[in-house]
PDB file of C-alpha atoms in Angstrom:
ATOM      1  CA  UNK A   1      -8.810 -21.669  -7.274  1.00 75.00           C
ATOM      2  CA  UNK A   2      -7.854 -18.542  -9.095  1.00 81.00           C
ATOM      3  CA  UNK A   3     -10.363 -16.693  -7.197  1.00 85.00           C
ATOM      4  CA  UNK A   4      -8.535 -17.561  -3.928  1.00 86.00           C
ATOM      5  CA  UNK A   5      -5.604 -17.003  -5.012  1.00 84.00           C
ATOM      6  CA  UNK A   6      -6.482 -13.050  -5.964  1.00 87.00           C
ATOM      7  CA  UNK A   7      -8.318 -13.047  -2.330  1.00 90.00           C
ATOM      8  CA  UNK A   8      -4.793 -14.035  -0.703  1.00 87.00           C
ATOM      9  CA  UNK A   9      -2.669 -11.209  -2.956  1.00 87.00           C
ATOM     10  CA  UNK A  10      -5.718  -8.839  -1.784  1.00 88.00           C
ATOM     11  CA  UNK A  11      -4.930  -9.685   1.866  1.00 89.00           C
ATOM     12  CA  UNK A  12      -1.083  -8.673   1.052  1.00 84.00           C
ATOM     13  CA  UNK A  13      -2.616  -5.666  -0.258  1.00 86.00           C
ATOM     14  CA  UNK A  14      -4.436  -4.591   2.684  1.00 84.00           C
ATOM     15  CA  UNK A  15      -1.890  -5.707   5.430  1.00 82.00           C
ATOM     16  CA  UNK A  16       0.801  -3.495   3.294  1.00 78.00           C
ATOM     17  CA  UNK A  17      -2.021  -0.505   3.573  1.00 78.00           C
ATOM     18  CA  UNK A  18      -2.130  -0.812   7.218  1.00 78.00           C
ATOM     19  CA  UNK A  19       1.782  -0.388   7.722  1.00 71.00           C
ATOM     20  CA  UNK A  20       2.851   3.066   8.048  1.00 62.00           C
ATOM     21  CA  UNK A  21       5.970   3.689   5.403  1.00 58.00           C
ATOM     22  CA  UNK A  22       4.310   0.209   2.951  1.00 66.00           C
ATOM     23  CA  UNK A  23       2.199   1.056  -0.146  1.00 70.00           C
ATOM     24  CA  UNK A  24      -0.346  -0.916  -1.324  1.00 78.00           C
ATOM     25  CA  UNK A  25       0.513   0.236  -4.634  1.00 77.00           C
ATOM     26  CA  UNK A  26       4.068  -1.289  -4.136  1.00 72.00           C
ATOM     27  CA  UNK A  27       2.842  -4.531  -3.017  1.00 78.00           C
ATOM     28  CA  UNK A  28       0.354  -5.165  -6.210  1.00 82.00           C
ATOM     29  CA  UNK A  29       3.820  -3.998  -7.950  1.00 75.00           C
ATOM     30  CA  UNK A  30       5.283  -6.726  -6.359  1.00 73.00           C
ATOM     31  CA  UNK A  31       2.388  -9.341  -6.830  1.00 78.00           C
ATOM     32  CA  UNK A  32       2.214  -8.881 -11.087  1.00 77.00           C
ATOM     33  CA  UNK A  33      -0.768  -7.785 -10.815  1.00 83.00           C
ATOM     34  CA  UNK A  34      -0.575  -3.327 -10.933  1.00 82.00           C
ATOM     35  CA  UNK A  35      -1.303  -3.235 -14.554  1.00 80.00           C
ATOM     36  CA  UNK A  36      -4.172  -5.108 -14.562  1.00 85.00           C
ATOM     37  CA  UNK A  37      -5.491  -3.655 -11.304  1.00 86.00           C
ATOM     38  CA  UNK A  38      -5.398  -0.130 -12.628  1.00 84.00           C
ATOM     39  CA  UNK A  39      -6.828  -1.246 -15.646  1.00 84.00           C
ATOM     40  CA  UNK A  40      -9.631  -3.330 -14.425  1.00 86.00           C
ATOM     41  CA  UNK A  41     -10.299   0.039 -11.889  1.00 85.00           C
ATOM     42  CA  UNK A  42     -10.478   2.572 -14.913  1.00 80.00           C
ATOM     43  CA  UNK A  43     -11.982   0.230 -17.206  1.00 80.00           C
ATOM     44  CA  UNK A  44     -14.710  -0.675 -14.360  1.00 79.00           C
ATOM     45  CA  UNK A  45     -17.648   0.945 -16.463  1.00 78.00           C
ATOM     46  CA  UNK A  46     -16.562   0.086 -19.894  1.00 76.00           C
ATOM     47  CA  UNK A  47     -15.927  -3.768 -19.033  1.00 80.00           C
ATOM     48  CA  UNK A  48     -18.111  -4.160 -15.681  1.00 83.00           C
ATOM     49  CA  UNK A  49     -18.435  -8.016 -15.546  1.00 85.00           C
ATOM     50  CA  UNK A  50     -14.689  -8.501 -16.364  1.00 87.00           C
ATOM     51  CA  UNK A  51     -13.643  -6.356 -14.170  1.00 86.00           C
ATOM     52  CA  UNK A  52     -15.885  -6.832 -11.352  1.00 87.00           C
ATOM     53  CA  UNK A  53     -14.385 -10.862 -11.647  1.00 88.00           C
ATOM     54  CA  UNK A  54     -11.164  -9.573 -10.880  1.00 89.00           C
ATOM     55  CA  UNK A  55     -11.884  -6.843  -8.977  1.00 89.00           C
ATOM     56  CA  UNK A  56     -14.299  -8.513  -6.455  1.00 90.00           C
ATOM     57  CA  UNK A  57     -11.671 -11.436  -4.835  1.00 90.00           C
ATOM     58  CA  UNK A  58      -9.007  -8.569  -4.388  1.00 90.00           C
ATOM     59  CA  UNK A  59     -11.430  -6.030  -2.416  1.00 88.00           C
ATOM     60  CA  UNK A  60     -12.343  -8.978  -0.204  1.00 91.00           C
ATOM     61  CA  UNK A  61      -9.002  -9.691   0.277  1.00 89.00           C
ATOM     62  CA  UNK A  62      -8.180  -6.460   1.053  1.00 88.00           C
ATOM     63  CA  UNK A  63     -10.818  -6.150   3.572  1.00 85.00           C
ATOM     64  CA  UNK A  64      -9.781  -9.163   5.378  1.00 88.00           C
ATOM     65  CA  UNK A  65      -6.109  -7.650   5.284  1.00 87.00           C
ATOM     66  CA  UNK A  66      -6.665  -4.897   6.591  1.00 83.00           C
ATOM     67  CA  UNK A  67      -9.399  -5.898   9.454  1.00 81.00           C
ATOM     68  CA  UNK A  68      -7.101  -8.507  10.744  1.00 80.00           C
ATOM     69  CA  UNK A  69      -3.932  -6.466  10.650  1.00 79.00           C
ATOM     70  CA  UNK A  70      -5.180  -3.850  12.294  1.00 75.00           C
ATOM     71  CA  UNK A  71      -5.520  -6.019  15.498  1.00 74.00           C
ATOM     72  CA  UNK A  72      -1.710  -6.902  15.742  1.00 78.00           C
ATOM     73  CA  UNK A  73       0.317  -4.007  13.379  1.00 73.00           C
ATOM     74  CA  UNK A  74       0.494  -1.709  16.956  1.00 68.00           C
ATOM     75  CA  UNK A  75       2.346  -4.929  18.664  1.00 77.00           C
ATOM     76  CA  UNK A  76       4.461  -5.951  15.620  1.00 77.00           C
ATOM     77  CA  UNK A  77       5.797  -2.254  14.955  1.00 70.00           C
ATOM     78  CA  UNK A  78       6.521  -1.554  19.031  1.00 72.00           C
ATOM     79  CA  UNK A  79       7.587  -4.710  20.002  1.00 76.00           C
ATOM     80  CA  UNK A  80       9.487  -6.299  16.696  1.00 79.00           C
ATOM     81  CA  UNK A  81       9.758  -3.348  14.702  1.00 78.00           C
ATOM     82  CA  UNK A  82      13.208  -4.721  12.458  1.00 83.00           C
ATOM     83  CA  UNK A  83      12.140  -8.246  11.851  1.00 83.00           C
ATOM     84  CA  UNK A  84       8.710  -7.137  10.506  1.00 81.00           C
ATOM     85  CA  UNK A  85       9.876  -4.299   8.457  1.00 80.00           C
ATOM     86  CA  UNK A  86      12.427  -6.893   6.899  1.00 84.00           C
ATOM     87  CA  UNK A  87       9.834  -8.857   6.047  1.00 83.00           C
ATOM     88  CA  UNK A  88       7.783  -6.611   4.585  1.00 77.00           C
ATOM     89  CA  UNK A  89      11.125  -4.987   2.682  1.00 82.00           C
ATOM     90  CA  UNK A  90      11.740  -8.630   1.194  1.00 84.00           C
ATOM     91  CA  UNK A  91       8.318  -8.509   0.111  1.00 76.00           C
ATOM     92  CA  UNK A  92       8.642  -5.340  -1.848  1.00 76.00           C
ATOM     93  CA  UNK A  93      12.109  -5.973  -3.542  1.00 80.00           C
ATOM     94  CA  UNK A  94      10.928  -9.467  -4.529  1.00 78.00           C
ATOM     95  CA  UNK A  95       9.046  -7.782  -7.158  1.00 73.00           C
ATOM     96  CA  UNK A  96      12.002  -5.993  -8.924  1.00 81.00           C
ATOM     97  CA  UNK A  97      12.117  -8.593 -11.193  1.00 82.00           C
ATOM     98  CA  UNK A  98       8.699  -8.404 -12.768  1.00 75.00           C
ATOM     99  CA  UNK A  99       8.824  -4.946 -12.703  1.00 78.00           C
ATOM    100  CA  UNK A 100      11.818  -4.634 -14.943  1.00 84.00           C
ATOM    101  CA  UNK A 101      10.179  -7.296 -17.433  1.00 82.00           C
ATOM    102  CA  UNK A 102       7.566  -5.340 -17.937  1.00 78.00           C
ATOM    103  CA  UNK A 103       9.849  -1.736 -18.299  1.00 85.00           C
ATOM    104  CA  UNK A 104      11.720  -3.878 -21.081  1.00 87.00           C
ATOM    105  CA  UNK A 105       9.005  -4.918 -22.620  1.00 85.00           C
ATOM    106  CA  UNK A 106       7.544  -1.341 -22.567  1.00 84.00           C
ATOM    107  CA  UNK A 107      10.699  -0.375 -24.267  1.00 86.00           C
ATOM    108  CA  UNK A 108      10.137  -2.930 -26.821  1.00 86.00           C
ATOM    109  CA  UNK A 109       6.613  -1.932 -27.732  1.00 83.00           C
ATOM    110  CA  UNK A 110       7.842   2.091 -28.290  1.00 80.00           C
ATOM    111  CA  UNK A 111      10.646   0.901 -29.755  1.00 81.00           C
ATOM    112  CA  UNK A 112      13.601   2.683 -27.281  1.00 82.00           C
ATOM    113  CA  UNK A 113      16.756   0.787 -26.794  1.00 80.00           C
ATOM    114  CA  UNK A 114      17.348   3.183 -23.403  1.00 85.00           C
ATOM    115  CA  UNK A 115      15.136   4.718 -20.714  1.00 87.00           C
ATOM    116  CA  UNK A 116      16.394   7.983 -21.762  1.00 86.00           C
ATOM    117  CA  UNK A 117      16.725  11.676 -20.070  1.00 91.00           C
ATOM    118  CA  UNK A 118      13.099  11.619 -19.573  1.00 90.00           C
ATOM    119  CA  UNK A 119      13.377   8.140 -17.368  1.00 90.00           C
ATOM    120  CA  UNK A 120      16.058   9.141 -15.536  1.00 92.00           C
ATOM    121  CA  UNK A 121      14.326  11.936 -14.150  1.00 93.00           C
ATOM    122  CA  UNK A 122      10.755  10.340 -13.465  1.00 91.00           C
ATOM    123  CA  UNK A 123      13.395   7.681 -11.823  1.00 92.00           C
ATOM    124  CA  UNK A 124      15.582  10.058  -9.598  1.00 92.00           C
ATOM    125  CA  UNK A 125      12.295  12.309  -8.753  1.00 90.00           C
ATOM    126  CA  UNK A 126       9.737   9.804  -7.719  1.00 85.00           C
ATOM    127  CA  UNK A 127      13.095   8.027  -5.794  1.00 88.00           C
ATOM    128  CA  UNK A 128      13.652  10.971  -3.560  1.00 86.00           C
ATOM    129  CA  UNK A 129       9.446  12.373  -3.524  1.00 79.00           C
ATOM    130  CA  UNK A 130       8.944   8.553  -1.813  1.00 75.00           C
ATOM    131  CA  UNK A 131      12.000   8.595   0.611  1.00 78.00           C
ATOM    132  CA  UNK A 132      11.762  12.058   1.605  1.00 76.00           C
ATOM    133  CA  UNK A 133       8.168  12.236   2.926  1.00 68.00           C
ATOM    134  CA  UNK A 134       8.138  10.566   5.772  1.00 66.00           C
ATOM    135  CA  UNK A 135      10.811  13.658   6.959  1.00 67.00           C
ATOM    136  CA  UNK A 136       7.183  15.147   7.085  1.00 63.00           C
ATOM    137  CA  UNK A 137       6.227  12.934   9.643  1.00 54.00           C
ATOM    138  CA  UNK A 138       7.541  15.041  12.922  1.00 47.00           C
ATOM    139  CA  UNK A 139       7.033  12.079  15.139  1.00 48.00           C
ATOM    140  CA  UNK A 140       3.876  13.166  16.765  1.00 47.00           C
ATOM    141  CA  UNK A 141       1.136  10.305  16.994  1.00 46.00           C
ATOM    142  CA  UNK A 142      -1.690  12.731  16.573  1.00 49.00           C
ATOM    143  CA  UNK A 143      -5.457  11.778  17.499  1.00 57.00           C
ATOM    144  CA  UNK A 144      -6.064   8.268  19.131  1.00 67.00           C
ATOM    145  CA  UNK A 145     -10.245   8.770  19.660  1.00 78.00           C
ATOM    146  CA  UNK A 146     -12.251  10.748  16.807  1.00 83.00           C
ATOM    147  CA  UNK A 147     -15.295  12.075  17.478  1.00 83.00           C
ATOM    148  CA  UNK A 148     -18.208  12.605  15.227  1.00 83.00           C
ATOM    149  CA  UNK A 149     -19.086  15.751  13.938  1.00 86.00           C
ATOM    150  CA  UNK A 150     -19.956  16.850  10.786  1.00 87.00           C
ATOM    151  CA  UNK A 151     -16.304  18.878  10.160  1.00 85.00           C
ATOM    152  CA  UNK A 152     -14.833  15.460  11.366  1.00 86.00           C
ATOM    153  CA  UNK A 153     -16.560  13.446   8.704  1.00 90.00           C
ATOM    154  CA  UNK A 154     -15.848  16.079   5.796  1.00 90.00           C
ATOM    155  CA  UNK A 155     -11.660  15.846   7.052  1.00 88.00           C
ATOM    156  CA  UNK A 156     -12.129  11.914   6.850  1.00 90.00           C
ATOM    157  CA  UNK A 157     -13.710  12.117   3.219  1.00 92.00           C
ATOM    158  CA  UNK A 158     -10.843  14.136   1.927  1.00 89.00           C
ATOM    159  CA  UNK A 159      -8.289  11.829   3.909  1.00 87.00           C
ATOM    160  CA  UNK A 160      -9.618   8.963   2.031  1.00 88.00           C
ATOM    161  CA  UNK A 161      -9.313  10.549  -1.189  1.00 86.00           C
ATOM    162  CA  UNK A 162      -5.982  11.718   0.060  1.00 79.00           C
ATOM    163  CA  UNK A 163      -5.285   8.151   1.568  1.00 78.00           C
ATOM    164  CA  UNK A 164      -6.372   6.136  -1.419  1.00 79.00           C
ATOM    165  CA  UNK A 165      -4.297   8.252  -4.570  1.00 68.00           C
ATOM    166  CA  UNK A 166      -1.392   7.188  -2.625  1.00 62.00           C
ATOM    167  CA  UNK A 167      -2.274   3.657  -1.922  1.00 65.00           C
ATOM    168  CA  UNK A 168      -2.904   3.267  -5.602  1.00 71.00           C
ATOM    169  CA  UNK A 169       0.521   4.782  -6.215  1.00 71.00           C
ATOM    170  CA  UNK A 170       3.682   2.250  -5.586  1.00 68.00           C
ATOM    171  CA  UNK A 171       6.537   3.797  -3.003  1.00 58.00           C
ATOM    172  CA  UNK A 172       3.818   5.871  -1.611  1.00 63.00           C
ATOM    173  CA  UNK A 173       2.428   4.680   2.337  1.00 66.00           C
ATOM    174  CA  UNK A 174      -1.199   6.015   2.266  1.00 71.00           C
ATOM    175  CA  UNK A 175      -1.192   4.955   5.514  1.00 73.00           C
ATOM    176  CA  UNK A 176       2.225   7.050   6.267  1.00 65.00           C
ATOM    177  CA  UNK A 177       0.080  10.075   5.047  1.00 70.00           C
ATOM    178  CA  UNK A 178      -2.410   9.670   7.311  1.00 76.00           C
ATOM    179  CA  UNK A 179       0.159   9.665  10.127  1.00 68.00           C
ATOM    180  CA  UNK A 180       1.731  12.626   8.645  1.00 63.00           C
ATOM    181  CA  UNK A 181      -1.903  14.588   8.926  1.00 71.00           C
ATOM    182  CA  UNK A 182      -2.213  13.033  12.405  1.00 71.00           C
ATOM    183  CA  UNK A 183      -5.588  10.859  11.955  1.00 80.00           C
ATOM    184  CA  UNK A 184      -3.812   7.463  11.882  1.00 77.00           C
ATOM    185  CA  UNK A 185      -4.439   5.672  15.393  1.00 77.00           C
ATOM    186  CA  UNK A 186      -7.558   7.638  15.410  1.00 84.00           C
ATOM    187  CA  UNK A 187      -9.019   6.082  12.335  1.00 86.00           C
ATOM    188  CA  UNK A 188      -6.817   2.356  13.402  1.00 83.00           C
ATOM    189  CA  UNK A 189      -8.952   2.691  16.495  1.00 85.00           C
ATOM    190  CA  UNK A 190     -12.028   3.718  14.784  1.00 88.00           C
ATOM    191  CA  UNK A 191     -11.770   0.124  13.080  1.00 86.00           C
ATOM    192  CA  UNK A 192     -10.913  -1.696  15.936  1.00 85.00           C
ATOM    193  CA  UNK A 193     -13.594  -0.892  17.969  1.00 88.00           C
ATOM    194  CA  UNK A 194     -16.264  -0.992  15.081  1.00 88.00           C
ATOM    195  CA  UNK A 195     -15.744  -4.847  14.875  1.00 86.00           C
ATOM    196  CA  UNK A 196     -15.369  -5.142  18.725  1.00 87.00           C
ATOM    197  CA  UNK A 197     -18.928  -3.418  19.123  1.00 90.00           C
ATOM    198  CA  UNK A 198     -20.068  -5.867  16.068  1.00 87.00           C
ATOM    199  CA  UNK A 199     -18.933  -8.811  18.080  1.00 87.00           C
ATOM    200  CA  UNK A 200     -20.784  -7.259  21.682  1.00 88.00           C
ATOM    201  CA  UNK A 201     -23.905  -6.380  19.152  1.00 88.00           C
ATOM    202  CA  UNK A 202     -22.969  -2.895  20.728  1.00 88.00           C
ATOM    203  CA  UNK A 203     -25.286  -0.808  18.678  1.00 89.00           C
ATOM    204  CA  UNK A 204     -24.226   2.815  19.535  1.00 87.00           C
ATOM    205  CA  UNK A 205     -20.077   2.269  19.090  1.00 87.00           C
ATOM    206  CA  UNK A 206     -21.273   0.568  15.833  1.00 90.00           C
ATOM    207  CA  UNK A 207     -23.330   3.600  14.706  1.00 91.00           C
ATOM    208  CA  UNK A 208     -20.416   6.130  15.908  1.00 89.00           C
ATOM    209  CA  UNK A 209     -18.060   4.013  14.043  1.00 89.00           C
ATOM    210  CA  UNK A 210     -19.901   3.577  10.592  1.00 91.00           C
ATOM    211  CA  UNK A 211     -20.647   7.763  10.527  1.00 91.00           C
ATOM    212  CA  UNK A 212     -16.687   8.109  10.901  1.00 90.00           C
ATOM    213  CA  UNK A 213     -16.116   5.105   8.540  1.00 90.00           C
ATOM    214  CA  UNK A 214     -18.299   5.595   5.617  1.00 92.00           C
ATOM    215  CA  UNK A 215     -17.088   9.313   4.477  1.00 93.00           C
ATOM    216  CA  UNK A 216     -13.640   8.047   4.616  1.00 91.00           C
ATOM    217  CA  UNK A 217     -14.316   4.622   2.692  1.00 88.00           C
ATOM    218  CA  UNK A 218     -16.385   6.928   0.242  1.00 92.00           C
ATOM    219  CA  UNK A 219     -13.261   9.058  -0.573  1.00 91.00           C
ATOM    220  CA  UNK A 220     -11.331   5.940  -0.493  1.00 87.00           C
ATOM    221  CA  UNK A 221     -12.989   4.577  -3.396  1.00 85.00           C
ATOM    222  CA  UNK A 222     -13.340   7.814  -5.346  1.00 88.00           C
ATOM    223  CA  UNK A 223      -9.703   8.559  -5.257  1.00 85.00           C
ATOM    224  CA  UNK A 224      -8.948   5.060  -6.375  1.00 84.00           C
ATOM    225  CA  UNK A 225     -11.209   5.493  -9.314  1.00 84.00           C
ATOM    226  CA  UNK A 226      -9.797   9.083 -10.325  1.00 83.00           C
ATOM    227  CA  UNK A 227      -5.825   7.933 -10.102  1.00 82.00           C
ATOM    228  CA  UNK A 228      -6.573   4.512 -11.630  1.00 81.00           C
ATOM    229  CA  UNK A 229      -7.852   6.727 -14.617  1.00 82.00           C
ATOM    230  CA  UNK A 230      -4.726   8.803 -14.349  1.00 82.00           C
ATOM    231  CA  UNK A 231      -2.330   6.377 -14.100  1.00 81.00           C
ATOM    232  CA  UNK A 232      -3.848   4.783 -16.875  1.00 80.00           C
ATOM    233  CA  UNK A 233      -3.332   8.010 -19.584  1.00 85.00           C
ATOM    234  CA  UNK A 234       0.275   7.904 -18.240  1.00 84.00           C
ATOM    235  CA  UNK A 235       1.524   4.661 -18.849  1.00 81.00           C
ATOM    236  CA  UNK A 236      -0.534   4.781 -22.417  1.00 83.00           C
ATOM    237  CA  UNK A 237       1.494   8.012 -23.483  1.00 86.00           C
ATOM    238  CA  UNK A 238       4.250   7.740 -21.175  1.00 87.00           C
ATOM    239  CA  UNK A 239       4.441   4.074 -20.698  1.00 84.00           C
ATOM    240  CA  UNK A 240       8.752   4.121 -20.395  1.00 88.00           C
ATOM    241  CA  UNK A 241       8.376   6.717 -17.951  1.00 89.00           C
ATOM    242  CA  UNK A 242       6.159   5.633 -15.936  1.00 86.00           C
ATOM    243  CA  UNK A 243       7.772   2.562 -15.705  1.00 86.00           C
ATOM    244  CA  UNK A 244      10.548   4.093 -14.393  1.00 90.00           C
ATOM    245  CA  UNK A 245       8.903   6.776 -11.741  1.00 87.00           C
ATOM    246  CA  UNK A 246       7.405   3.387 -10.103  1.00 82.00           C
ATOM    247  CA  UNK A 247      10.572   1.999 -10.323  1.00 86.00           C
ATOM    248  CA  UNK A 248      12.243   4.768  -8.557  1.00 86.00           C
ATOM    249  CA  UNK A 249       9.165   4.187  -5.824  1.00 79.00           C
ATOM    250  CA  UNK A 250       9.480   1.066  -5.270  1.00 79.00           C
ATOM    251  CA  UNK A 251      13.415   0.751  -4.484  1.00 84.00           C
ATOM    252  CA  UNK A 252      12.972   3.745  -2.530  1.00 82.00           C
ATOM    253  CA  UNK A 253      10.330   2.177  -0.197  1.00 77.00           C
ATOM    254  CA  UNK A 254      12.724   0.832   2.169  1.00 81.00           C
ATOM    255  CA  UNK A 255      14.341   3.738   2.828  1.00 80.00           C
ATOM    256  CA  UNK A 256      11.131   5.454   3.681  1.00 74.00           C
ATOM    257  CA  UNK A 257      10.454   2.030   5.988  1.00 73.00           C
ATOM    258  CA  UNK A 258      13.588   2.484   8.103  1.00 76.00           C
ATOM    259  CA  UNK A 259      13.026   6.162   8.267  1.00 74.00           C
ATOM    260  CA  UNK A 260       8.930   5.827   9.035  1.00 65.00           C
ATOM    261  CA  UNK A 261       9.526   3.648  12.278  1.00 66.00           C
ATOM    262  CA  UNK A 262      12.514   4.867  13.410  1.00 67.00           C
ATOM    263  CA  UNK A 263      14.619   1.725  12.593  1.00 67.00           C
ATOM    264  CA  UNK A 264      17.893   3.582  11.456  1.00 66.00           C
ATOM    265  CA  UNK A 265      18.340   4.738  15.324  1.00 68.00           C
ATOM    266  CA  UNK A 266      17.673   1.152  16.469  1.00 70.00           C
ATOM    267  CA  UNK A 267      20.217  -0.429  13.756  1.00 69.00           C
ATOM    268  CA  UNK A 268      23.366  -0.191  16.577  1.00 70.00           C
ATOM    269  CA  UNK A 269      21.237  -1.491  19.274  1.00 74.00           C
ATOM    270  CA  UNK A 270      20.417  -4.918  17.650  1.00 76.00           C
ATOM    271  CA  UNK A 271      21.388  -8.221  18.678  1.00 79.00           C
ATOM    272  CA  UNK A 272      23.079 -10.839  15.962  1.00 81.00           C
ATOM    273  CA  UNK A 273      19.956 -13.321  16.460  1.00 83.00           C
ATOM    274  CA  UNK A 274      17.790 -10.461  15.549  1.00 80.00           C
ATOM    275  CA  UNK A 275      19.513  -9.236  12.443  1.00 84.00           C
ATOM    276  CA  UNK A 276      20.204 -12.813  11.219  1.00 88.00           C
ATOM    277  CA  UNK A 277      16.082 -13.551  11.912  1.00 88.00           C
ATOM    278  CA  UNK A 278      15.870  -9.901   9.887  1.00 84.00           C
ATOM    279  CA  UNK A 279      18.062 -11.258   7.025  1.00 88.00           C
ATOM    280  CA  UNK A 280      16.077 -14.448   6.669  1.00 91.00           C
ATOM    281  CA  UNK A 281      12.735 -12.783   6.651  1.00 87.00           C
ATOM    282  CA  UNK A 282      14.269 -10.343   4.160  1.00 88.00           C
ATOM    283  CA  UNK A 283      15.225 -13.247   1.456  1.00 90.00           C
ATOM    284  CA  UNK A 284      11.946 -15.060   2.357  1.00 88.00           C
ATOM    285  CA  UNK A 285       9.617 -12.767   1.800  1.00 80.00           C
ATOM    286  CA  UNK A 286      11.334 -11.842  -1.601  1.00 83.00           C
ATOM    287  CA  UNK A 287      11.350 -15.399  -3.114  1.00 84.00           C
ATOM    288  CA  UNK A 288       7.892 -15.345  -1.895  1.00 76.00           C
ATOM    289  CA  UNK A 289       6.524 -12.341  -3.369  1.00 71.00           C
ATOM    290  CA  UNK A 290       8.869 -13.197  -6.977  1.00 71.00           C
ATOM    291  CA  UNK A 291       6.786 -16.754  -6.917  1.00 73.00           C
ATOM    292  CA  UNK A 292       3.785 -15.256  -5.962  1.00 64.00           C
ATOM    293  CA  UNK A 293       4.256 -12.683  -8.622  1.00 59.00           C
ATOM    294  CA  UNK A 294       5.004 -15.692 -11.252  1.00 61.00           C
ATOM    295  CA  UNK A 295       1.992 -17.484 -10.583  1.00 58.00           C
TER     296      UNK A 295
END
């Protein structure tokens, strides 16, 4: 059952990595689980078979996420861009809660009765870092078809390991980034129609689409591994901090949402039934995410 249940909070994982302005990061944040995620990444050689057992129902849920996302994220952002970033906002705030437990009970363990200078600033800076990025992002949707060449599959490795520090980091969209560097529909595509020439048994679209796909999984998975050990120094000497930097991510998220997809410029043109839908979503997806986060 447990297993399951780590596949399904994978799946939020990887439809959270698929929306442009949502980290990954922020949604394991959400879901109780970051701490051990990070740790179970860093710790992968030291304590394989414990955790591989956590690590395993997570990737395939994260795989599933992300494959079945894919199909329907293009149609969700153009055609109901507010009610699904609501949704996906309630998500993320829902896991305030456990995030602040865990800052308190940081403080506790170094023995600080405030957050300090030193918190204030990791808050404020890693705030404005994560809503100020997607100003980067001029707008332009960049390459829809990538072709394979060997400079093409050296870009997508480093995109991956570009991709993948900032999925592992909460407030951070690695999937923004990618729009930023202009490879996002091309690489959404890419997916798409590796799994529509695995249905067709299309043998050529699937060999074009694993040579584009494997250098950028590979980078994936070795920027994971080198943040996860990172992130795993800093909250062991700067645990308070740190703590508060992903704090400062995390509320800043949906600001970077609303500024990602263009929502603040549609805010004036929305009907009450939509906002009210918005609103409901919002609170939803929070109560969900607190629960899920619980359990």
């Amino acid at each position: 059952m447990q297993f399951l249940f780590n596949v399904f909070k994978g799946m939020l994982i990887g439809v959270a990595n698929v929306i442009p302005g949502v980290s990954g990061g922020t949604m394991a944040v959400s879901l109780g689980i970051y701490d051990r995620l990070i740790g179970s990444i860093s710790g992968l050689f030291g304590a394989f078979k414990k955790s591989v057992s956590f690590l395993l129902p997570i990737l395939i849920g994260c795989v599933l996420g992300i494959v079945c996302f894919t199909y329907i994220i293009e149609y969700l952002l153009a055609d109901h861009t507010f009610v699904t970033c609501m949704a996906f906002v309630g998500l993320i705030l829902g896991g305030i809660p456990i995030l602040l437990t865990a800052l308190k009970k940081s403080m506790r363990t170094r023995r600080k009765k405030t957050i300090g200078i030193c918190g204030i600033a990791a808050f404020l800076l890693a705030f404005f870092i994560c809503a100020g990025l997607p100003l980067f992002n001029v707008g332009e949707t960049g390459l829809t078809k990538i072709d394979v060449s060997a400079g093409n599959m050296a870009i997508l490795f480093l995109l991956g390991i570009i991709a993948s520090a900032t999925m592992v980091i909460p407030g951070v969209s690695g999937s923004m980034m990618l729009m930023i560097f202009g490879y996002y529909y091309g690489i959404i595509n890419t997916i798409k129609g590796f799994f529509d020439a695995l249905r067709a048994m299309d043998f050529p679209t699937m060999v074009h689409g694993v040579l584009l796909l494997a250098p950028f999984g590979i980078g994936i998975l070795l920027g994971i591994f080198l943040i996860a050990k990172l992130i795993t120094f800093l909250f062991e000497r700067f645990g308070v901090e740190t703590y508060c930097a992903i704090l400062g991510l995390v509320l800043a998220s949906p600001v970077a949402i609303f500024i990602n997809t263009g929502l603040f410029s549609m805010l004036t043109s929305l009907n009450f039934w939509a906002i009210a839908f918005g609103a409901v979503l919002l609170i939803a997806g929070a109560m969900f995410t607190n629960l899920v986060g619980e359990k």
